[in-house]
Amino acid sequence: MPIRVSVNELSALLKRCFEGLGYRSGDYADAATACIWMETHALNGLALLMDSWQSLVDGAALSPTIRTTTGANIAVDANRVSLLVCGQSLAELAISKLQDGGLNRIDVYACRNRIAIVPGIAAIAQRGYSALAHWRCKNFQYYAVASAGNAMPRIAKFTLTEPKQRAAETLHLICSRAAAEIESALRSLNDMERRVTPIVEPVSMLESFNNSIEHGLQVDNDIWMRLNSAADAVLVKATEQSRRGAGA
Amino acid sequence: MNKLAEAVLPLRTADRVMNLERLGSLHPFRLSFMRTLVRNIMQQQWRITHRRFDLDAEGYGTAIYEIETPNELFSFVVFAHFIDDSLRSDRVIADEWDMTVTLCEGQVDDEHLSMLRANVPLQEQGRIDSRSIVLSRANKSVRNFEYVVGELAAGRQPALANIAKVGYLYRTTAAYGSGKFGMATWQKVAQNHPDLARPFAAEMLSCYLIRQFSLEQADHIARHRAPTTAVVMATEIKRYFGIGNATGLGMAPYLTNHPLLVSRWIEVRETALARVVANGENGADYHRELGRLLHRAQQHLLEIDTDNTQQQQCNTKTADELGRIASSLARQPAESWKTLIDSVANTYTMETQEVLNSLLMEMYPELIDDLEKDMSLVEDYQLDPQQTLTDAIKVIEDRYSWALAIDFDLAASQETFWYRSEEKMEPRLGVRGIDPGCEKSIDIALAFNIRRCYEQLVAEQKDAPQRSIAEFALVHPQHRSVLRRIQTMSATFYGDIQANLVDAEVQPMHLLRCKLSFFGVSKFDPKSRLWVRNTMFQGAPLTSDIGAEFKDDWYFPIMPSASSANDGANAD
């Protein structure tokens, strides 16, 4: 039985939920923001959260580390942190190295939930930069791309003829002030002009977002209960003494 | 706000204004949310009518008010219940109330009403949908309600002295908005409902309508109790009734979690004051008007009935000081409002200073009323990823020296912790080392978080002064939120509230008072340092006043004269 909740309500619950799982303040706020962004933009943020539940429970204390920085290129070891948690930080890192021209490239290793980079890509575009994220999974090359000022990224995949096993858990993020540079990078990625299948159309993302604001979101009751159960970990047992702490 | 135009105004400094005690001394002013709402209702002549008023002889049942604004229609749905006296509580953890209400968009049909009837009385335990904007409840002030109904039924008007003591028939204990329990999210309200697209406008409208219902319910019960002798309440007495409110710690985290919004509210208030100081005429007419207002505020404060000795002393002292200012001005007019404000700042308490500021602003609607539209903003806390560690350290030293000055090695500096109780997630205070739950404390210790972040920045800056904040925040997620806040707030004029909220001596009451002053409430009656009773809309026009000439002068309400109070009895 689904339950209808508002965007604000789910957002607040997700923050408490990640906090209840042991995430630190910067992480739980970012993870909740990424999850709600995906859920309101037809990218099934809650399903991703449920699918990754155990690894998220286990990974609360982990943080990415920077392996190397060479000019505008940075290699990050995500240490198996989900991009739900660190996607926003990676987006900020991508912007940080931008100079007046050229590309900034971040190679992220050992990361989970790579589709969760999409809210970060959207955030980069909202700040007036353009970005491309791409990663490989099984036989497919996935990418998410957004131009400066365009709030809805394009997310798509195409079939690889020679899949590379080593690409698992790796993601590449490219950022630029110039949209043309990013479009050029995208063309290089698909230099064989293989047939592209959208994961979700930008127009559907926008429609989903507007609908979420207008009517709220439908959440499966089991998921709702699970989130609330995790969120309850931040609450303190009530006693007569604690009631005095509220002025009673 | 037009930053360029306002830049030359002599705004008071952040160090002076954002001090917690100062914020706790603020009083309502022209741009407080209740004032703005009532101005809009009266000036735009909203139509507020009964669509349904199905109450039994005891006043229990259902009422629906329809509110037609120039832009749209809202419905205010009231369920009036019987509850046992023993279950009536001001605490948020109560689960039965005399009245439960919701404010909805559009018209409510039978199917919608059935859903609301099944859920609104449950409050936090129910689920409603995005057609609802506010969910609230209120309890009778039993002694007052029964007294008033008894007097009306006996053909008498209630005594003004009694109303001066308790100026309401009902007290609200919560008004939920912002998408809780399935309701419309704030973004929807802001986009779709221009009449409610200001901070707390929908919540204030709901409280105004609770007051309206409480007055009509009292008349209704009296009429049914004694059909041959009952009189309706005199209009002037109705106006002197407000709606009570009990506010606790729940309000405090809101202020600390929305620093951009709070900073904006303060900036608007201070801009209004600066405009008055810079451009307000101060001739004889204005001195006469200020004298009248000072005496009115003085009387208002002296009419407040509170058991809280400290508040009583504060009211008496403030009233005395306001009288001294009035006398002084009568003898010798102020050279300018600036000289008056400076002189009062050097002589009198913060309470008196801030009452005077509210009164000065009251006299110049033409200078300040346009600022009411600036009370809203979209809150966006962004990390500036390119900032270097060196620059970040400088920002903290420049803008948060007040936080760095706190000695956190002293146990008292971290003695208090805030947490959420399992009882309706109510915020509560605990004492570190004594109360359980410290490990689950709410992240409210801004000053401490800044100190920790600063120390880490300084440690890393030695080796990498040009390292970016983005790199720092990636590997130190525990500092990411506070860095976003520091960077965002340092771009504002007033910045954060300057207080250590985990200090042993923290006074949450100041936070509550600050927010309540922006709401526009009066008659503060603290029940401890953690919660306060107060009165909303006392003196405000009634729905029956809509369309009549409107004098926007109901602030600092005082007891009406006995003769005016009896005028209009039976006229409703």
Coordinates of N, CA, C and O in Angstrom, one line a residue, chain A residues 148-228:
Chain A
A148 N 25.5 24.4 -19.2 CA 25.4 25.5 -18.3 C 24.0 26.0 -18.3 O 23.4 26.3 -19.4
G149 N 23.4 26.1 -17.1 CA 22.0 26.7 -17.0 C 20.9 25.8 -17.3 O 19.7 26.1 -17.1
N150 N 21.2 24.6 -17.8 CA 20.1 23.7 -18.1 C 20.0 22.7 -17.0 O 20.8 21.9 -16.7
A151 N 18.8 22.8 -16.3 CA 18.6 22.0 -15.1 C 18.5 20.5 -15.3 O 18.7 19.8 -14.4
M152 N 18.0 20.1 -16.5 CA 17.8 18.7 -16.7 C 18.9 18.1 -17.5 O 19.0 18.3 -18.7
P153 N 19.7 17.2 -17.0 CA 20.7 16.5 -17.7 C 20.1 15.5 -18.7 O 19.0 15.1 -18.6
R154 N 20.9 15.2 -19.7 CA 20.6 14.1 -20.6 C 21.3 12.8 -20.1 O 22.5 12.9 -19.9
I155 N 20.6 11.8 -19.9 CA 21.2 10.5 -19.4 C 20.9 9.4 -20.4 O 19.7 9.2 -20.7
A156 N 21.9 8.7 -20.8 CA 21.7 7.7 -21.8 C 22.7 6.6 -21.7 O 23.7 6.7 -20.9
K157 N 22.5 5.6 -22.6 CA 23.5 4.6 -22.6 C 23.6 4.1 -24.1 O 22.7 4.3 -24.9
F158 N 24.8 3.5 -24.4 CA 24.9 2.8 -25.7 C 25.7 1.5 -25.5 O 26.4 1.3 -24.5
T159 N 25.5 0.6 -26.4 CA 26.1 -0.8 -26.2 C 27.6 -0.7 -26.6 O 28.0 -0.1 -27.6
L160 N 28.4 -1.3 -25.8 CA 29.8 -1.4 -26.1 C 30.1 -2.7 -26.9 O 29.6 -3.7 -26.6
T161 N 31.0 -2.6 -27.8 CA 31.4 -3.7 -28.6 C 32.5 -4.5 -27.8 O 32.6 -5.8 -27.9
E162 N 33.3 -3.8 -27.1 CA 34.4 -4.5 -26.3 C 34.4 -4.1 -24.9 O 35.1 -3.2 -24.4
P163 N 33.4 -4.6 -24.1 CA 33.4 -4.2 -22.7 C 34.6 -4.5 -21.9 O 35.3 -5.5 -22.2
K164 N 35.0 -3.6 -21.0 CA 36.2 -3.8 -20.3 C 35.9 -4.0 -18.8 O 35.3 -3.2 -18.1
Q165 N 36.3 -5.2 -18.3 CA 35.9 -5.6 -17.0 C 36.5 -4.6 -15.9 O 35.9 -4.4 -14.9
R166 N 37.7 -4.1 -16.2 CA 38.3 -3.2 -15.2 C 37.6 -1.9 -14.9 O 37.9 -1.2 -14.0
A167 N 36.6 -1.6 -15.8 CA 35.9 -0.3 -15.6 C 34.9 -0.4 -14.5 O 34.3 0.7 -14.2
A168 N 34.7 -1.5 -13.9 CA 33.7 -1.6 -12.9 C 34.1 -0.7 -11.7 O 35.2 -0.6 -11.4
E169 N 33.1 0.0 -11.2 CA 33.3 0.9 -10.1 C 34.1 2.1 -10.4 O 34.7 2.8 -9.5
T170 N 34.3 2.4 -11.7 CA 35.0 3.6 -12.0 C 34.1 4.6 -12.8 O 33.2 4.2 -13.5
L171 N 34.3 5.9 -12.5 CA 33.5 6.9 -13.2 C 34.4 8.1 -13.5 O 35.4 8.4 -12.8
H172 N 34.1 8.7 -14.7 CA 34.9 9.8 -15.1 C 34.0 11.1 -15.2 O 32.9 11.0 -15.7
L173 N 34.5 12.1 -14.6 CA 33.7 13.4 -14.6 C 34.5 14.5 -15.2 O 35.7 14.7 -14.8
I174 N 33.9 15.1 -16.2 CA 34.6 16.2 -16.9 C 33.8 17.5 -16.8 O 32.5 17.4 -16.9
C175 N 34.4 18.6 -16.5 CA 33.7 19.8 -16.3 C 34.4 20.9 -17.1 O 35.6 20.9 -17.2
S176 N 33.6 21.9 -17.5 CA 34.2 23.0 -18.3 C 33.3 24.2 -18.2 O 32.1 24.1 -18.0
R177 N 33.9 25.4 -18.4 CA 33.1 26.6 -18.5 C 32.4 26.6 -19.9 O 31.4 27.3 -20.1
A178 N 32.9 25.9 -20.9 CA 32.5 26.0 -22.2 C 31.6 24.7 -22.6 O 32.1 23.6 -22.6
A179 N 30.4 24.9 -22.9 CA 29.5 23.8 -23.2 C 30.0 23.0 -24.5 O 29.9 21.8 -24.6
A180 N 30.6 23.8 -25.4 CA 31.1 23.2 -26.6 C 32.2 22.1 -26.3 O 32.3 21.1 -27.0
E181 N 33.0 22.4 -25.3 CA 34.1 21.4 -24.9 C 33.4 20.1 -24.4 O 33.9 19.0 -24.7
I182 N 32.4 20.3 -23.7 CA 31.7 19.1 -23.1 C 31.0 18.3 -24.2 O 31.1 17.0 -24.3
E183 N 30.4 19.0 -25.2 CA 29.7 18.3 -26.3 C 30.8 17.6 -27.1 O 30.6 16.5 -27.6
S184 N 32.0 18.2 -27.2 CA 33.1 17.6 -28.0 C 33.5 16.3 -27.3 O 33.8 15.3 -27.9
A185 N 33.6 16.4 -26.0 CA 34.0 15.2 -25.2 C 33.0 14.1 -25.3 O 33.3 12.9 -25.4
L186 N 31.7 14.5 -25.4 CA 30.7 13.5 -25.6 C 30.8 12.8 -26.9 O 30.6 11.6 -27.0
R187 N 31.1 13.6 -28.0 CA 31.3 13.0 -29.3 C 32.4 12.0 -29.3 O 32.4 11.0 -29.9
S188 N 33.5 12.4 -28.6 CA 34.7 11.5 -28.5 C 34.3 10.2 -27.9 O 34.8 9.1 -28.2
L189 N 33.4 10.3 -26.9 CA 33.0 9.1 -26.1 C 32.3 8.1 -27.0 O 32.5 6.9 -26.9
N190 N 31.5 8.7 -27.9 CA 30.7 7.8 -28.8 C 31.2 8.1 -30.3 O 30.4 8.4 -31.2
D191 N 32.5 7.9 -30.4 CA 33.1 8.2 -31.7 C 32.6 7.3 -32.9 O 32.7 7.6 -34.0
M192 N 32.0 6.1 -32.5 CA 31.5 5.2 -33.5 C 30.1 5.6 -33.8 O 29.4 4.9 -34.6
E193 N 29.5 6.6 -33.2 CA 28.1 7.0 -33.4 C 27.2 5.9 -33.2 O 26.3 5.6 -34.0
R194 N 27.4 5.1 -32.1 CA 26.5 4.0 -31.8 C 25.1 4.5 -31.4 O 25.0 5.6 -30.9
R195 N 24.1 3.7 -31.5 CA 22.7 4.1 -31.2 C 22.6 4.3 -29.7 O 22.9 3.4 -28.9
V196 N 22.1 5.5 -29.4 CA 22.0 5.8 -27.9 C 20.5 5.6 -27.4 O 19.6 6.0 -28.1
T197 N 20.4 5.1 -26.3 CA 19.1 4.9 -25.6 C 19.0 5.7 -24.4 O 19.8 5.6 -23.4
P198 N 18.1 6.7 -24.4 CA 17.9 7.5 -23.2 C 17.5 6.7 -22.0 O 16.7 5.8 -22.1
I199 N 18.1 7.0 -20.8 CA 17.6 6.3 -19.6 C 16.3 7.0 -19.1 O 15.3 6.3 -18.8
V200 N 16.3 8.3 -19.2 CA 15.0 9.0 -19.0 C 15.2 10.3 -19.7 O 16.2 10.9 -19.8
E201 N 14.1 10.7 -20.4 CA 14.1 11.9 -21.2 C 14.1 13.2 -20.2 O 13.3 13.2 -19.2
P202 N 14.8 14.2 -20.6 CA 14.8 15.5 -19.8 C 13.3 16.0 -19.5 O 13.0 16.4 -18.5
V203 N 12.5 15.9 -20.6 CA 11.1 16.4 -20.4 C 10.4 15.5 -19.4 O 9.6 16.1 -18.6
S204 N 10.7 14.2 -19.3 CA 10.0 13.4 -18.3 C 10.5 13.7 -16.9 O 9.7 13.7 -15.9
M205 N 11.8 14.1 -16.8 CA 12.3 14.5 -15.5 C 11.6 15.7 -15.0 O 11.3 15.8 -13.8
L206 N 11.5 16.7 -15.9 CA 10.9 18.0 -15.5 C 9.4 17.7 -15.1 O 8.9 18.2 -14.1
E207 N 8.7 16.9 -15.9 CA 7.3 16.6 -15.6 C 7.2 15.9 -14.2 O 6.3 16.2 -13.4
S208 N 8.1 15.0 -14.0 CA 8.1 14.3 -12.7 C 8.3 15.2 -11.5 O 7.6 15.1 -10.5
F209 N 9.3 16.1 -11.7 CA 9.6 17.1 -10.7 C 8.3 18.0 -10.4 O 7.9 18.1 -9.2
N210 N 7.8 18.5 -11.4 CA 6.6 19.4 -11.2 C 5.5 18.7 -10.6 O 4.8 19.2 -9.7
N211 N 5.3 17.4 -11.0 CA 4.2 16.6 -10.4 C 4.5 16.3 -8.9 O 3.5 16.3 -8.1
S212 N 5.7 16.1 -8.6 CA 6.1 15.8 -7.2 C 5.8 17.1 -6.3 O 5.3 16.9 -5.2
I213 N 6.1 18.2 -6.8 CA 5.8 19.4 -6.1 C 4.3 19.6 -5.9 O 3.8 20.0 -4.8
E214 N 3.6 19.4 -7.0 CA 2.1 19.7 -7.0 C 1.4 18.7 -6.1 O 0.5 19.0 -5.3
H215 N 1.7 17.4 -6.3 CA 0.9 16.3 -5.7 C 1.6 15.5 -4.6 O 1.0 14.6 -4.0
G216 N 2.9 15.7 -4.5 CA 3.7 14.9 -3.5 C 4.2 13.6 -4.2 O 4.0 13.5 -5.5
L217 N 4.7 12.7 -3.5 CA 5.3 11.5 -4.0 C 4.6 10.3 -3.4 O 4.2 10.3 -2.3
Q218 N 4.5 9.2 -4.2 CA 4.0 7.9 -3.7 C 5.2 7.1 -3.2 O 6.1 6.9 -4.0
V219 N 5.1 6.7 -2.0 CA 6.2 5.9 -1.4 C 5.6 4.6 -0.9 O 4.6 4.6 -0.2
D220 N 6.2 3.5 -1.3 CA 5.7 2.2 -0.9 C 5.8 2.1 0.7 O 6.7 2.6 1.3
N221 N 4.7 1.6 1.2 CA 4.6 1.6 2.7 C 5.8 0.9 3.4 O 6.3 1.3 4.4
D222 N 6.3 -0.2 2.8 CA 7.4 -0.9 3.4 C 8.6 -0.1 3.4 O 9.4 -0.1 4.4
I223 N 8.8 0.7 2.3 CA 10.0 1.6 2.3 C 9.9 2.7 3.3 O 10.8 3.0 4.0
W224 N 8.6 3.2 3.4 CA 8.4 4.3 4.4 C 8.7 3.8 5.8 O 9.3 4.5 6.6
M225 N 8.3 2.6 6.1 CA 8.5 2.0 7.4 C 10.0 1.8 7.7 O 10.5 2.1 8.7
R226 N 10.7 1.4 6.6 CA 12.1 1.1 6.8 C 12.9 2.4 7.0 O 13.8 2.5 7.8
L227 N 12.5 3.4 6.2 CA 13.2 4.7 6.4 C 12.9 5.3 7.8 O 13.8 5.8 8.5
N228 N 11.6 5.2 8.2 CA 11.3 5.7 9.6 C 12.0 4.9 10.7 O 12.5 5.5 11.7

